[in-house]
PDB file of C-alpha atoms in Angstrom:
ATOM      1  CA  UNK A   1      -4.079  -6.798  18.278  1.00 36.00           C
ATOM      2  CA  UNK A   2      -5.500  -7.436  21.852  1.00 31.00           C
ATOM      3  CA  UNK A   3      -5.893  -5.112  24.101  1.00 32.00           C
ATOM      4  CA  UNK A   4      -4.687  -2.678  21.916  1.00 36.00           C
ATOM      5  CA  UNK A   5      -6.012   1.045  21.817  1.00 30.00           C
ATOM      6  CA  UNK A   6      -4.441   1.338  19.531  1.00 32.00           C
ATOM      7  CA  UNK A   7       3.805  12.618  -9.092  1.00 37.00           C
ATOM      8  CA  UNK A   8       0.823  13.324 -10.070  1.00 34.00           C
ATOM      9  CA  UNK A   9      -0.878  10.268 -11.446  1.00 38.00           C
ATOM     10  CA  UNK A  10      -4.204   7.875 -11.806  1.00 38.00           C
ATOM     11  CA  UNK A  11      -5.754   6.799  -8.521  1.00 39.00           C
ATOM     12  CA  UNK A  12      -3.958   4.359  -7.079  1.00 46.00           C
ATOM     13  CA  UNK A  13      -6.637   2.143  -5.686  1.00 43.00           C
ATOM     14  CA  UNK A  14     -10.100   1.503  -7.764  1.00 39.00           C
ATOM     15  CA  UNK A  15     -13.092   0.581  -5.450  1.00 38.00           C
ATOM     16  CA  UNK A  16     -16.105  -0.121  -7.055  1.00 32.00           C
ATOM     17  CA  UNK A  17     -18.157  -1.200  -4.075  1.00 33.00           C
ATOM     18  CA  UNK A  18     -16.433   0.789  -1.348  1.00 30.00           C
ATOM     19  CA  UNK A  19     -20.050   1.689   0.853  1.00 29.00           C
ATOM     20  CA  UNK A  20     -20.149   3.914   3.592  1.00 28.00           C
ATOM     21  CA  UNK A  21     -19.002   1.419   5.841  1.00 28.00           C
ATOM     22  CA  UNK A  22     -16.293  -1.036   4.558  1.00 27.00           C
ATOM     23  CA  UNK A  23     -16.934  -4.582   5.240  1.00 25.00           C
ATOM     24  CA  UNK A  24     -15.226  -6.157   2.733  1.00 26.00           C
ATOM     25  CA  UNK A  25     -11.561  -5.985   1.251  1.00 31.00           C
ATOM     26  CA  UNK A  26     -10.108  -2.942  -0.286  1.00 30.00           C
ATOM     27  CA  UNK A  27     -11.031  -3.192  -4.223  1.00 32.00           C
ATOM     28  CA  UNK A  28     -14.886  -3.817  -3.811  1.00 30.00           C
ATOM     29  CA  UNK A  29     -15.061  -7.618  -3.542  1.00 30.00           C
ATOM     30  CA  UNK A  30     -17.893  -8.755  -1.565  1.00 30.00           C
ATOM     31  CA  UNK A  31     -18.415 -10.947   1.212  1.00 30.00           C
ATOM     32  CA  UNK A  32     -20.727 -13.338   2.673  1.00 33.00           C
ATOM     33  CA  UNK A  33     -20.593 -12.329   6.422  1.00 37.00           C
ATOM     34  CA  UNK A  34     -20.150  -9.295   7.830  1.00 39.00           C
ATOM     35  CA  UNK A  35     -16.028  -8.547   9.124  1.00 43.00           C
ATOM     36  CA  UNK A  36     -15.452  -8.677  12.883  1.00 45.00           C
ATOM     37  CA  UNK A  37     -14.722  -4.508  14.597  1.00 46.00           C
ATOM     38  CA  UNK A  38     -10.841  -4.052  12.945  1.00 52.00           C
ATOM     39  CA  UNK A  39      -8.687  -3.555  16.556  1.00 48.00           C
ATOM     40  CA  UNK A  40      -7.776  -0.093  16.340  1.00 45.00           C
ATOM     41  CA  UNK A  41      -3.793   0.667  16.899  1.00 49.00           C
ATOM     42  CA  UNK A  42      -4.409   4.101  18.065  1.00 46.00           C
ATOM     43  CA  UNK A  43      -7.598   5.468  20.068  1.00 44.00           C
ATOM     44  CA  UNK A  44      -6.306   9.309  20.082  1.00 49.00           C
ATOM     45  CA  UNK A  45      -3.977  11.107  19.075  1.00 52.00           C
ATOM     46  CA  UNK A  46      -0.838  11.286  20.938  1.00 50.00           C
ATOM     47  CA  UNK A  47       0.856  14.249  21.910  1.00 63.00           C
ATOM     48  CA  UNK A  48       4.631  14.462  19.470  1.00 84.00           C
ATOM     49  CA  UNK A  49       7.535  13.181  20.807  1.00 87.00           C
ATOM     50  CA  UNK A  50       8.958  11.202  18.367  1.00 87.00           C
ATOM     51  CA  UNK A  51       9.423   8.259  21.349  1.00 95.00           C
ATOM     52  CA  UNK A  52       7.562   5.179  19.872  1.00 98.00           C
ATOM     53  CA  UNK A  53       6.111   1.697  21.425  1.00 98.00           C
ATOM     54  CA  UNK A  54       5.765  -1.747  18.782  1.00 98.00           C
ATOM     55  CA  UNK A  55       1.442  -2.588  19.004  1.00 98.00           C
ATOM     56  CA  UNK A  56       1.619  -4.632  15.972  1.00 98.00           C
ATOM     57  CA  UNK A  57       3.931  -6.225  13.091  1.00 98.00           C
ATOM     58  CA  UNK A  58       3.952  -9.285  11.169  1.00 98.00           C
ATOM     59  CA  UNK A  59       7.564 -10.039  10.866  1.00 98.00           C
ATOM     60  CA  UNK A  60       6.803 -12.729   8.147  1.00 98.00           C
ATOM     61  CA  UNK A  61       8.551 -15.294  10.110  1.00 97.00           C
ATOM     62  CA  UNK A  62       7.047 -18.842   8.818  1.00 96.00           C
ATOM     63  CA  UNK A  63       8.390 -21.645   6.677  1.00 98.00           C
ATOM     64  CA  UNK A  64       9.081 -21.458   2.822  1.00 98.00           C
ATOM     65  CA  UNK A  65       5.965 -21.851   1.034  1.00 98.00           C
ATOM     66  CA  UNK A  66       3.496 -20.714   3.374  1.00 98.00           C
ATOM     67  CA  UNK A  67       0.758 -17.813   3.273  1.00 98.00           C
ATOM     68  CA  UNK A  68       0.667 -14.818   5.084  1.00 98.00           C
ATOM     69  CA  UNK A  69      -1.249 -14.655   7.934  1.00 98.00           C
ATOM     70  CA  UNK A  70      -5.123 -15.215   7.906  1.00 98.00           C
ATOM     71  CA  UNK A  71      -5.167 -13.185  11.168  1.00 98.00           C
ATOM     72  CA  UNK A  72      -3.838 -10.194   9.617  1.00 98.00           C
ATOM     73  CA  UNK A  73      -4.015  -9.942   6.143  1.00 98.00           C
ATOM     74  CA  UNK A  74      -6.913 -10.288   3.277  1.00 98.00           C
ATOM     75  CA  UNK A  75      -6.521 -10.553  -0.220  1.00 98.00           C
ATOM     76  CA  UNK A  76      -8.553  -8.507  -3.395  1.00 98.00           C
ATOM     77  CA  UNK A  77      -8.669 -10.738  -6.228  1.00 98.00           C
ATOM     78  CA  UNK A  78      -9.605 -10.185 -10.361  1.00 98.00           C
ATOM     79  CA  UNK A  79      -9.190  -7.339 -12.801  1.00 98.00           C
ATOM     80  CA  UNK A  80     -12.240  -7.222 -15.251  1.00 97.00           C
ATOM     81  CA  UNK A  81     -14.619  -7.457 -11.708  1.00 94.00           C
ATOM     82  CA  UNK A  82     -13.074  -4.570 -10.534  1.00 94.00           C
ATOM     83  CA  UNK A  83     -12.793  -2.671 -13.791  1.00 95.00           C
ATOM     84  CA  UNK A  84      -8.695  -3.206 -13.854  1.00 96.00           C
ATOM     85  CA  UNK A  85      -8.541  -1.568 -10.786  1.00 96.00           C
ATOM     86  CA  UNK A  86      -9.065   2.211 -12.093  1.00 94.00           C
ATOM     87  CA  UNK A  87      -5.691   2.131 -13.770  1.00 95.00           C
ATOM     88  CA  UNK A  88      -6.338  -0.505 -16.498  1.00 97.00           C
ATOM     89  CA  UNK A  89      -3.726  -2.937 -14.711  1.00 98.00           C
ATOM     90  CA  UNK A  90      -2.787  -6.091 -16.852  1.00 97.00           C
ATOM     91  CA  UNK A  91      -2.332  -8.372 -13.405  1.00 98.00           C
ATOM     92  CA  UNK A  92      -5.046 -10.390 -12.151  1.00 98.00           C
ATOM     93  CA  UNK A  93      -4.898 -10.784  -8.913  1.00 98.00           C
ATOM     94  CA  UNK A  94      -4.957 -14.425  -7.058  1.00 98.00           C
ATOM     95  CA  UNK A  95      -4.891 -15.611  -3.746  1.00 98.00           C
ATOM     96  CA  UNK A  96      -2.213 -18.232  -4.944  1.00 98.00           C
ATOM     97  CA  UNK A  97       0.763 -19.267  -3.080  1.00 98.00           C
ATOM     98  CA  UNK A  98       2.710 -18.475  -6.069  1.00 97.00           C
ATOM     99  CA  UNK A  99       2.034 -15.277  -6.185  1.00 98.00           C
ATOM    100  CA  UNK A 100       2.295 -14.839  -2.428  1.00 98.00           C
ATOM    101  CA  UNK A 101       4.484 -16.343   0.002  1.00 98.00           C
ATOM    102  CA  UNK A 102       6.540 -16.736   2.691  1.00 98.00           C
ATOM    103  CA  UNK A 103      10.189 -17.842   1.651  1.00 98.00           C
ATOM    104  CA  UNK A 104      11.268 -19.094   5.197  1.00 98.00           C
ATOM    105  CA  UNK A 105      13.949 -16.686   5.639  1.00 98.00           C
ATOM    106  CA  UNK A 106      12.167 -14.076   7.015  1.00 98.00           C
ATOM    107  CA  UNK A 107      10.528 -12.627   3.749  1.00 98.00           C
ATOM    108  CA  UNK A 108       7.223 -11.788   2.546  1.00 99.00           C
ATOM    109  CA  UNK A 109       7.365 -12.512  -1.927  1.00 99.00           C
ATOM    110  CA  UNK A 110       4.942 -11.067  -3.758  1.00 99.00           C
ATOM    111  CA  UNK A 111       5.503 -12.569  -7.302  1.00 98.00           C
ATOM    112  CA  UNK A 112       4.162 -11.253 -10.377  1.00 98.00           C
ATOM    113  CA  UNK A 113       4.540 -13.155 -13.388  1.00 98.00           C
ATOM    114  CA  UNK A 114       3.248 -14.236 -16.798  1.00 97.00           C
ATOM    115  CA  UNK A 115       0.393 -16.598 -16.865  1.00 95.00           C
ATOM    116  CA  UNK A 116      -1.878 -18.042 -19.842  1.00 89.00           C
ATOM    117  CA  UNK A 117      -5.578 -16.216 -19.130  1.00 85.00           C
ATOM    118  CA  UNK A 118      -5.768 -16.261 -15.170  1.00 95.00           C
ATOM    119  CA  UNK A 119      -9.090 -14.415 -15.784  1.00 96.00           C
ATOM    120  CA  UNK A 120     -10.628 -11.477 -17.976  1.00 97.00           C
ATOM    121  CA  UNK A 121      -8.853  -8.128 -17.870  1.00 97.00           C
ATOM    122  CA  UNK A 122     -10.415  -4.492 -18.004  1.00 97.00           C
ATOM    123  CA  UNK A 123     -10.582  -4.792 -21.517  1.00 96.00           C
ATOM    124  CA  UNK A 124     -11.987  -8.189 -22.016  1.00 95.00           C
ATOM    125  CA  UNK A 125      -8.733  -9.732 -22.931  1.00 96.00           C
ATOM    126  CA  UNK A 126      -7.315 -12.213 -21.199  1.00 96.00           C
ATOM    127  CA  UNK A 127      -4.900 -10.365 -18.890  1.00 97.00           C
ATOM    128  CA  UNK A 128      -1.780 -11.918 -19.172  1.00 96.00           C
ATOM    129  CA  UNK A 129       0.087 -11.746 -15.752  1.00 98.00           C
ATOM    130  CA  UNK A 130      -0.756 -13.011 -12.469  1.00 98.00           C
ATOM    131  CA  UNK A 131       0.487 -11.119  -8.714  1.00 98.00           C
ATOM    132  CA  UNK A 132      -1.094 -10.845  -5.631  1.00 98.00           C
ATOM    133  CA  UNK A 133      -2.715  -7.668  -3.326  1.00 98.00           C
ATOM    134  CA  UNK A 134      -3.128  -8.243  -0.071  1.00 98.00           C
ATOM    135  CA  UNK A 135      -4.544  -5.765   3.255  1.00 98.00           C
ATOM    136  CA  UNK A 136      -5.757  -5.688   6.715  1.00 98.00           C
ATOM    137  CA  UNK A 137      -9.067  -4.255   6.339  1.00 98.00           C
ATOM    138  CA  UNK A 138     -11.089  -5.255   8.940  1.00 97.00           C
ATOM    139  CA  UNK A 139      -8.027  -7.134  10.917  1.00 98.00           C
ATOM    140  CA  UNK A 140      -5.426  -4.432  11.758  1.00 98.00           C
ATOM    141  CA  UNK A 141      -6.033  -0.440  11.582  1.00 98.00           C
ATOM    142  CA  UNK A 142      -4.175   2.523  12.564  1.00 98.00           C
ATOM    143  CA  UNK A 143      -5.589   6.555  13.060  1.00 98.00           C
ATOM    144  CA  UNK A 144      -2.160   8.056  14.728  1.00 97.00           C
ATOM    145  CA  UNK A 145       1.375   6.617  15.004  1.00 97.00           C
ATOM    146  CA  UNK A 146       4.197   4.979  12.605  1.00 98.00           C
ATOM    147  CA  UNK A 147       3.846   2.720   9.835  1.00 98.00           C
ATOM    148  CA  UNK A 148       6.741   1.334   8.021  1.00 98.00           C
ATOM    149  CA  UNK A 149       8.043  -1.613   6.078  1.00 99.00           C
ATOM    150  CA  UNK A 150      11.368  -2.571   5.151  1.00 99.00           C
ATOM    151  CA  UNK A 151      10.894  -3.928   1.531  1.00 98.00           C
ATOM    152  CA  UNK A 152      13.413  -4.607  -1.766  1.00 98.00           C
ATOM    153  CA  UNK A 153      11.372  -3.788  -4.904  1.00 98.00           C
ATOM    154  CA  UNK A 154      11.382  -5.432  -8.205  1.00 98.00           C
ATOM    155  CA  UNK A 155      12.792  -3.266 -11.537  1.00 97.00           C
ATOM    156  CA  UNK A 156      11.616  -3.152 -15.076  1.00 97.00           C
ATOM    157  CA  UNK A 157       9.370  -1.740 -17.583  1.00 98.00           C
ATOM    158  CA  UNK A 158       5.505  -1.690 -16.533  1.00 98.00           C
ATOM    159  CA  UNK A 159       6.820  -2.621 -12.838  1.00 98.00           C
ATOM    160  CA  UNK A 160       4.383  -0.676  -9.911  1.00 98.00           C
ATOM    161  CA  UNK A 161       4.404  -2.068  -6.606  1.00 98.00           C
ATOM    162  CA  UNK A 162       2.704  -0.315  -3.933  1.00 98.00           C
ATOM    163  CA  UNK A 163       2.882   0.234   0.522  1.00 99.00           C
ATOM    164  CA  UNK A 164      -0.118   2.117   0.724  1.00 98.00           C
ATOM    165  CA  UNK A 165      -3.309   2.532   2.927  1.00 98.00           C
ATOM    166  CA  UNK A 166      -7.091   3.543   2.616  1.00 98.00           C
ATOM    167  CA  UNK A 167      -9.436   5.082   5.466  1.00 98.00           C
ATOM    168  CA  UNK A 168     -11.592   1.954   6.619  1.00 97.00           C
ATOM    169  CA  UNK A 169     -15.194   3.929   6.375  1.00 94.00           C
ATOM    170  CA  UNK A 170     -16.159   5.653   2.938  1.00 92.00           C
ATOM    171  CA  UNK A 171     -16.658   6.035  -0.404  1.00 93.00           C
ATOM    172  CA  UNK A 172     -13.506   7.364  -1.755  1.00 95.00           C
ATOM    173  CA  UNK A 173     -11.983   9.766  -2.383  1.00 96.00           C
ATOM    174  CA  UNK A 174     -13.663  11.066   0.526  1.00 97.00           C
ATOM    175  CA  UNK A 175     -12.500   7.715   2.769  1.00 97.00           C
ATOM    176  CA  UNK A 176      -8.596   8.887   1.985  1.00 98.00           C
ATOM    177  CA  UNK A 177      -6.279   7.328   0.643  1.00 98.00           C
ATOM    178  CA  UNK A 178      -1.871   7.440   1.800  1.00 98.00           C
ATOM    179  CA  UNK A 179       0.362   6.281  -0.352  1.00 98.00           C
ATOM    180  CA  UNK A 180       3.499   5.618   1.846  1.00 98.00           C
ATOM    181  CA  UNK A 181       5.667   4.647  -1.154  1.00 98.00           C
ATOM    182  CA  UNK A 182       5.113   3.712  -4.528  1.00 98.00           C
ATOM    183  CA  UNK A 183       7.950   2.613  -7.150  1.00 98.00           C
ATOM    184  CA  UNK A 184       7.391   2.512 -11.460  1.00 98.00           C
ATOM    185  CA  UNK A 185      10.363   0.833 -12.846  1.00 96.00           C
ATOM    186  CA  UNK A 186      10.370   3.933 -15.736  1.00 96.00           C
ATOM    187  CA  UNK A 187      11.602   6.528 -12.833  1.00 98.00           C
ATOM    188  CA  UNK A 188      14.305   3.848 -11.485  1.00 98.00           C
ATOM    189  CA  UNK A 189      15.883   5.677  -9.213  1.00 98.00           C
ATOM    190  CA  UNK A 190      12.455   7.097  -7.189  1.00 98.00           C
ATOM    191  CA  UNK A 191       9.627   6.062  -4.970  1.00 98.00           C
ATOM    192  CA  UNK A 192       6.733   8.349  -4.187  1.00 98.00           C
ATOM    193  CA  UNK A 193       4.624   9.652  -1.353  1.00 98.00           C
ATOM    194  CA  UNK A 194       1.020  10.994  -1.894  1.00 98.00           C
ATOM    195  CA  UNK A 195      -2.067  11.747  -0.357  1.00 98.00           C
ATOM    196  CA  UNK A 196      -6.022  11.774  -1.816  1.00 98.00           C
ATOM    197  CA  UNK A 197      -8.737  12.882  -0.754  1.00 98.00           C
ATOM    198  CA  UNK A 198     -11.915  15.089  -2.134  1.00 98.00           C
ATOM    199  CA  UNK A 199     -10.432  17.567  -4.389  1.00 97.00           C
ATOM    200  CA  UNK A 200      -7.269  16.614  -4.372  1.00 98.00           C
ATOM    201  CA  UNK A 201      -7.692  12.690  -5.716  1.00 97.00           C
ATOM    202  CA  UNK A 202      -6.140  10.829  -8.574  1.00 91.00           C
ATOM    203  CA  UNK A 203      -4.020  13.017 -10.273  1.00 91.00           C
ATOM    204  CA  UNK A 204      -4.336  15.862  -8.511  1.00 95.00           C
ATOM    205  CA  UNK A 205      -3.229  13.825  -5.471  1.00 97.00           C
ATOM    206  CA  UNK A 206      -0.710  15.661  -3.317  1.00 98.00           C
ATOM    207  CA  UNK A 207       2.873  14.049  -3.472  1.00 98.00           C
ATOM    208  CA  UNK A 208       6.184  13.965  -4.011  1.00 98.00           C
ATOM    209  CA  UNK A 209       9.089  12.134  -5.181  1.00 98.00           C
ATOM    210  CA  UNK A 210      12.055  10.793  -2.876  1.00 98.00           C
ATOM    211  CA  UNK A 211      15.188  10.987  -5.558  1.00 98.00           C
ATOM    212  CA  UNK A 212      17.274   7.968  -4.134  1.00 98.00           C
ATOM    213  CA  UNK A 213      20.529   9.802  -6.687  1.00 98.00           C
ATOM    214  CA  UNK A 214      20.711   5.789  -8.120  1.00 98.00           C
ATOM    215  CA  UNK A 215      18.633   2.464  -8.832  1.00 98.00           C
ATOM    216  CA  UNK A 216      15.687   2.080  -5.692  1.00 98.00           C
ATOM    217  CA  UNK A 217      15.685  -1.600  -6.455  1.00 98.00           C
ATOM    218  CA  UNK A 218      19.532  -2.602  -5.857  1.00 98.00           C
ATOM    219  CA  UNK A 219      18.370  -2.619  -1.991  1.00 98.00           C
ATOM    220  CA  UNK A 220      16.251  -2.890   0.691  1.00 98.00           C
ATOM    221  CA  UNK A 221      15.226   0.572   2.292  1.00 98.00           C
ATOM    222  CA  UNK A 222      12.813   1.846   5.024  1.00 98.00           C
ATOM    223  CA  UNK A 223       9.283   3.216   4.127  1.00 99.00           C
ATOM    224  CA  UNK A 224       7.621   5.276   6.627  1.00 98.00           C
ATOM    225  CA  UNK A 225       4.884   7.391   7.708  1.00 98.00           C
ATOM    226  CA  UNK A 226       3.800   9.108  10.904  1.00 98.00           C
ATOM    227  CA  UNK A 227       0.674  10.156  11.375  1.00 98.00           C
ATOM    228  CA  UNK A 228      -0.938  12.634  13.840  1.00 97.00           C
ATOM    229  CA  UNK A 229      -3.341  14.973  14.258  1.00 97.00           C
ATOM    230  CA  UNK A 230      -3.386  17.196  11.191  1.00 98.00           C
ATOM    231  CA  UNK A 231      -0.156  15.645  10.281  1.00 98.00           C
ATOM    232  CA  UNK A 232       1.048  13.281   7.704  1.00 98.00           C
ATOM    233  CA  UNK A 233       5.018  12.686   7.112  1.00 98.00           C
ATOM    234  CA  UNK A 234       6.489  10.665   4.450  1.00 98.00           C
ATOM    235  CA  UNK A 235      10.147   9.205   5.609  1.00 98.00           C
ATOM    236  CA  UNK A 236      12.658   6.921   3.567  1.00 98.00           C
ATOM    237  CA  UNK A 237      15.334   5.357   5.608  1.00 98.00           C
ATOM    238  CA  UNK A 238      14.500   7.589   8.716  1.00 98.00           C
ATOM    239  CA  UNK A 239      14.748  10.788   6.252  1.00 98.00           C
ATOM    240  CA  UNK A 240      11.736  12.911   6.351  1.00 98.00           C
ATOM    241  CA  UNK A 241      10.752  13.943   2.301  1.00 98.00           C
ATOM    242  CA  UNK A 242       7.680  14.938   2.420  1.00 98.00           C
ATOM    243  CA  UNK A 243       4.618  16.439   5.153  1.00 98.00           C
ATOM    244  CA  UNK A 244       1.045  17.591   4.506  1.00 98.00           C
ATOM    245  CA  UNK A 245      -1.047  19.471   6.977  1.00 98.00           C
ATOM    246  CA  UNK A 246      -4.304  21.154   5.789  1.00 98.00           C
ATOM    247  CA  UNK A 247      -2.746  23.919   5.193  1.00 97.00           C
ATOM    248  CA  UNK A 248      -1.536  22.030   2.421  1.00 97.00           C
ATOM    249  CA  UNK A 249      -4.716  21.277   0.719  1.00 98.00           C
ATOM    250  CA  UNK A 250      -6.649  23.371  -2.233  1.00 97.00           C
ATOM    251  CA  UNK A 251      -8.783  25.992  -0.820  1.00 97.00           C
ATOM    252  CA  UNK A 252     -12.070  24.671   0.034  1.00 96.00           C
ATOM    253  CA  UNK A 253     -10.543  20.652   0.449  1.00 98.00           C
ATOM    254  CA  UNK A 254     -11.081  18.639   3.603  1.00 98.00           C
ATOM    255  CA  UNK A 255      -8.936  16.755   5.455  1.00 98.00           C
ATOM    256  CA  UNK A 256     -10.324  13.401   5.733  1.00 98.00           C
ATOM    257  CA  UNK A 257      -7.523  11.248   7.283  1.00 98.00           C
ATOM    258  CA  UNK A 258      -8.935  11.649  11.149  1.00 98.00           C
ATOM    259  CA  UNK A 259      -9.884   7.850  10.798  1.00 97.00           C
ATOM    260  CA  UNK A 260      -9.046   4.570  10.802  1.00 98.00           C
ATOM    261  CA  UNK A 261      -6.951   2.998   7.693  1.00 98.00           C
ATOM    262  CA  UNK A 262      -5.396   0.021   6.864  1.00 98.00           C
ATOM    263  CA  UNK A 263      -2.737  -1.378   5.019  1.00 98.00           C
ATOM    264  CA  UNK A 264      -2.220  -2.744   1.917  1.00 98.00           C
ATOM    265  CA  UNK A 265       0.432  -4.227  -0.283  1.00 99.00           C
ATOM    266  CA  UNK A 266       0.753  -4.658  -3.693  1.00 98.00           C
ATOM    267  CA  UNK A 267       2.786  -5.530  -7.223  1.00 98.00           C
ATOM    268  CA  UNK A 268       0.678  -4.281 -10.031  1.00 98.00           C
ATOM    269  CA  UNK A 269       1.953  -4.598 -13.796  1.00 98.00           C
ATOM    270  CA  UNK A 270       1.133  -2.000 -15.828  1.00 98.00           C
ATOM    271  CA  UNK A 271      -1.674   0.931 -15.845  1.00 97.00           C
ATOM    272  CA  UNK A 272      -1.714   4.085 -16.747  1.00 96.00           C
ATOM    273  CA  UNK A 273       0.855   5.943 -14.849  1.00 96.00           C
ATOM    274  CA  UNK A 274       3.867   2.959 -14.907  1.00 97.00           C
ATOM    275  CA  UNK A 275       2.716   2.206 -18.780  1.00 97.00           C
ATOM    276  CA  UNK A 276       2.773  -1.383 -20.097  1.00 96.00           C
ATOM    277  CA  UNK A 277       5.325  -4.211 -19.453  1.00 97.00           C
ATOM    278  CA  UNK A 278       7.837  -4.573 -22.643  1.00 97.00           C
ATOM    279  CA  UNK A 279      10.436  -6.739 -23.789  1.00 96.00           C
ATOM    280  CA  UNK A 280      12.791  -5.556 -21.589  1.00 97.00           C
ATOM    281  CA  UNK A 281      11.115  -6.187 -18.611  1.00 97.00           C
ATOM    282  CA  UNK A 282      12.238  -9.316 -16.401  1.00 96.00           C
ATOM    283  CA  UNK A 283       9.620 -11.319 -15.115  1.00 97.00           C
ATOM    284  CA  UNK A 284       8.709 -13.009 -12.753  1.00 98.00           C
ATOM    285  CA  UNK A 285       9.253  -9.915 -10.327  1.00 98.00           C
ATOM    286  CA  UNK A 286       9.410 -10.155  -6.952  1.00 98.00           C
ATOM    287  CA  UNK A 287       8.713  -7.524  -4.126  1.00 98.00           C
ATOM    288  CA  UNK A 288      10.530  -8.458  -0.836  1.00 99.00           C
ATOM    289  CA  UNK A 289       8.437  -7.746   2.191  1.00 99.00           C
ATOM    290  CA  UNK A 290      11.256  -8.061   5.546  1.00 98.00           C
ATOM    291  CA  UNK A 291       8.459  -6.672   7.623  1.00 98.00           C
ATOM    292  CA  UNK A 292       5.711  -4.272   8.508  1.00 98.00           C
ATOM    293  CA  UNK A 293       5.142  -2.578  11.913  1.00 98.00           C
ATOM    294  CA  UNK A 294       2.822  -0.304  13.575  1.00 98.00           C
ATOM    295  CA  UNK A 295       3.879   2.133  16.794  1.00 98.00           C
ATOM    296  CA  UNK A 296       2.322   4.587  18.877  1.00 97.00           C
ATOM    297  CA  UNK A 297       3.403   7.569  19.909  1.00 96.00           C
ATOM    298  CA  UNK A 298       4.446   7.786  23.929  1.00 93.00           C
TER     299      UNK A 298
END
């Protein structure tokens, strides 16, 4: 990042220690040191005209069995210590190889799967299923341009994994929150595209569905958003779905995405909205991650 200037449902993503300034990874976990300034992809807006230059990616090029990149990417890690991240989630998260790798073809594999007590759930039960959620708060940000990833998704009962992004300063809702595609294995043949903020958070976010007319997970596909000035627009395989503007919001809501956010990615099992895991559902289940990018607008 040098010289860079660069639906309705629960809330998506729980942070119990969000502060006014974020300093530590999406979800509330703390840190010992203060983060390094994030390099920001985008210093202004640009003006539209749809022409676009590559300022970051991570292309997830590396051999089999590695982690992803320290440089860009974080991980949040529990359940219980983060109160089942506002969904009452059955995964705890891990910052385990197995649950997060690099399968030296190319691919980022998120894995979630069933593990004997990893660590307390929301509940105080064991949870029963470990996965992974990792971001690049405080390593890679973006307040205008195009964000995308090319990604296969896993299937099944209980099944939620997440592209997504949160505004890098604030208590939320009021910090934002983009959802740039979200898939629950109970809708099979739909992803999702919202937006929080204050008044219009959790399920009251502003979304909608993208009907794929057949089963999301039998391939990879495109997830996109652009962002500008008073613009947001949701895009599957270079289709637009889906734009909000402020004229958009309730009466009385602001618009709070004029910031910096980051990226995150994540396979959840179960919560609220995607409902618990059964005995249909086929685990382990792995999200395929080809790559993620970041452009500005020329």
């Amino acid at each position: 990042m040098q010289d860079m200037t660069p639906a309705p449902r629960p809330w998506r993503g729980f942070l119990p220690a969000f502060a006014a300034a974020l300093t530590a990874c999406g979800g509330g976990s703390a840190t010992s040191a203060p983060a390094p300034a994030p390099a920001a992809v985008a210093a202004s807006a640009p003006a539209p005209s749809n022409k676009w230059a590559l300022v970051w990616s991570d292309e997830f090029d590396g051999s089999a069995g590695t982690v992803p990149n320290a440089a860009h990417w974080n991980y949040d890690l529990g359940n219980a210590e983060n109160s089942g991240w506002g969904n009452h989630e059955h995964q705890y998260y891990t910052a385990n190889a197995r649950n997060a790798q690099l399968d030296g073809a190319g691919m980022l594999v998120i894995t979630a799967e069933k593990a004997a007590n990893p660590g307390p759930c929301w509940n105080g039960a064991p949870c029963g299923y470990t996965s992974a959620r990792i971001h690049t708060s405080n390593k890679v940000n973006f307040t205008y341009g195009k964000v995308e990833a090319r990604m296969k998704l896993p299937s099944g009962q209980g099944i939620w994994p997440a592209f997504w992004s949160l505004g890098q300063t604030g208590q939320w809702p009021a910090s934002g929150e983009i959802d740039i595609m979200e898939f629950i294995g109970k809708t099979p043949n739909a992803t999702y595209g919202t937006a929080h903020g204050t008044g219009y958070s959790g399920a009251q976010g502003i979304g909608k569905p993208r009907d794929f007319g057949g089963p999301v997970a039998d391939d990879f596909h495109t997830y996109t958003i652009v962002k500008r000035v008073n613009e947001i627009i949701w895009y599957v395989d270079g289709t637009e779905y889906h734009r909000l503007t402020p004229a958009s919001l309730p009466a009385g809501s602001p618009w709070v995405f004029e910031k910096p956010f980051f990226v995150i990615l994540n396979l959840a099992i179960g919560g609220d909205w995607p409902g618990a895991p059964d005995a249909t559902t086929v685990l382990p289940a792995r999200m395929l991650v080809d790559w993620v990018r970041i452009y500005k607008e020329n």
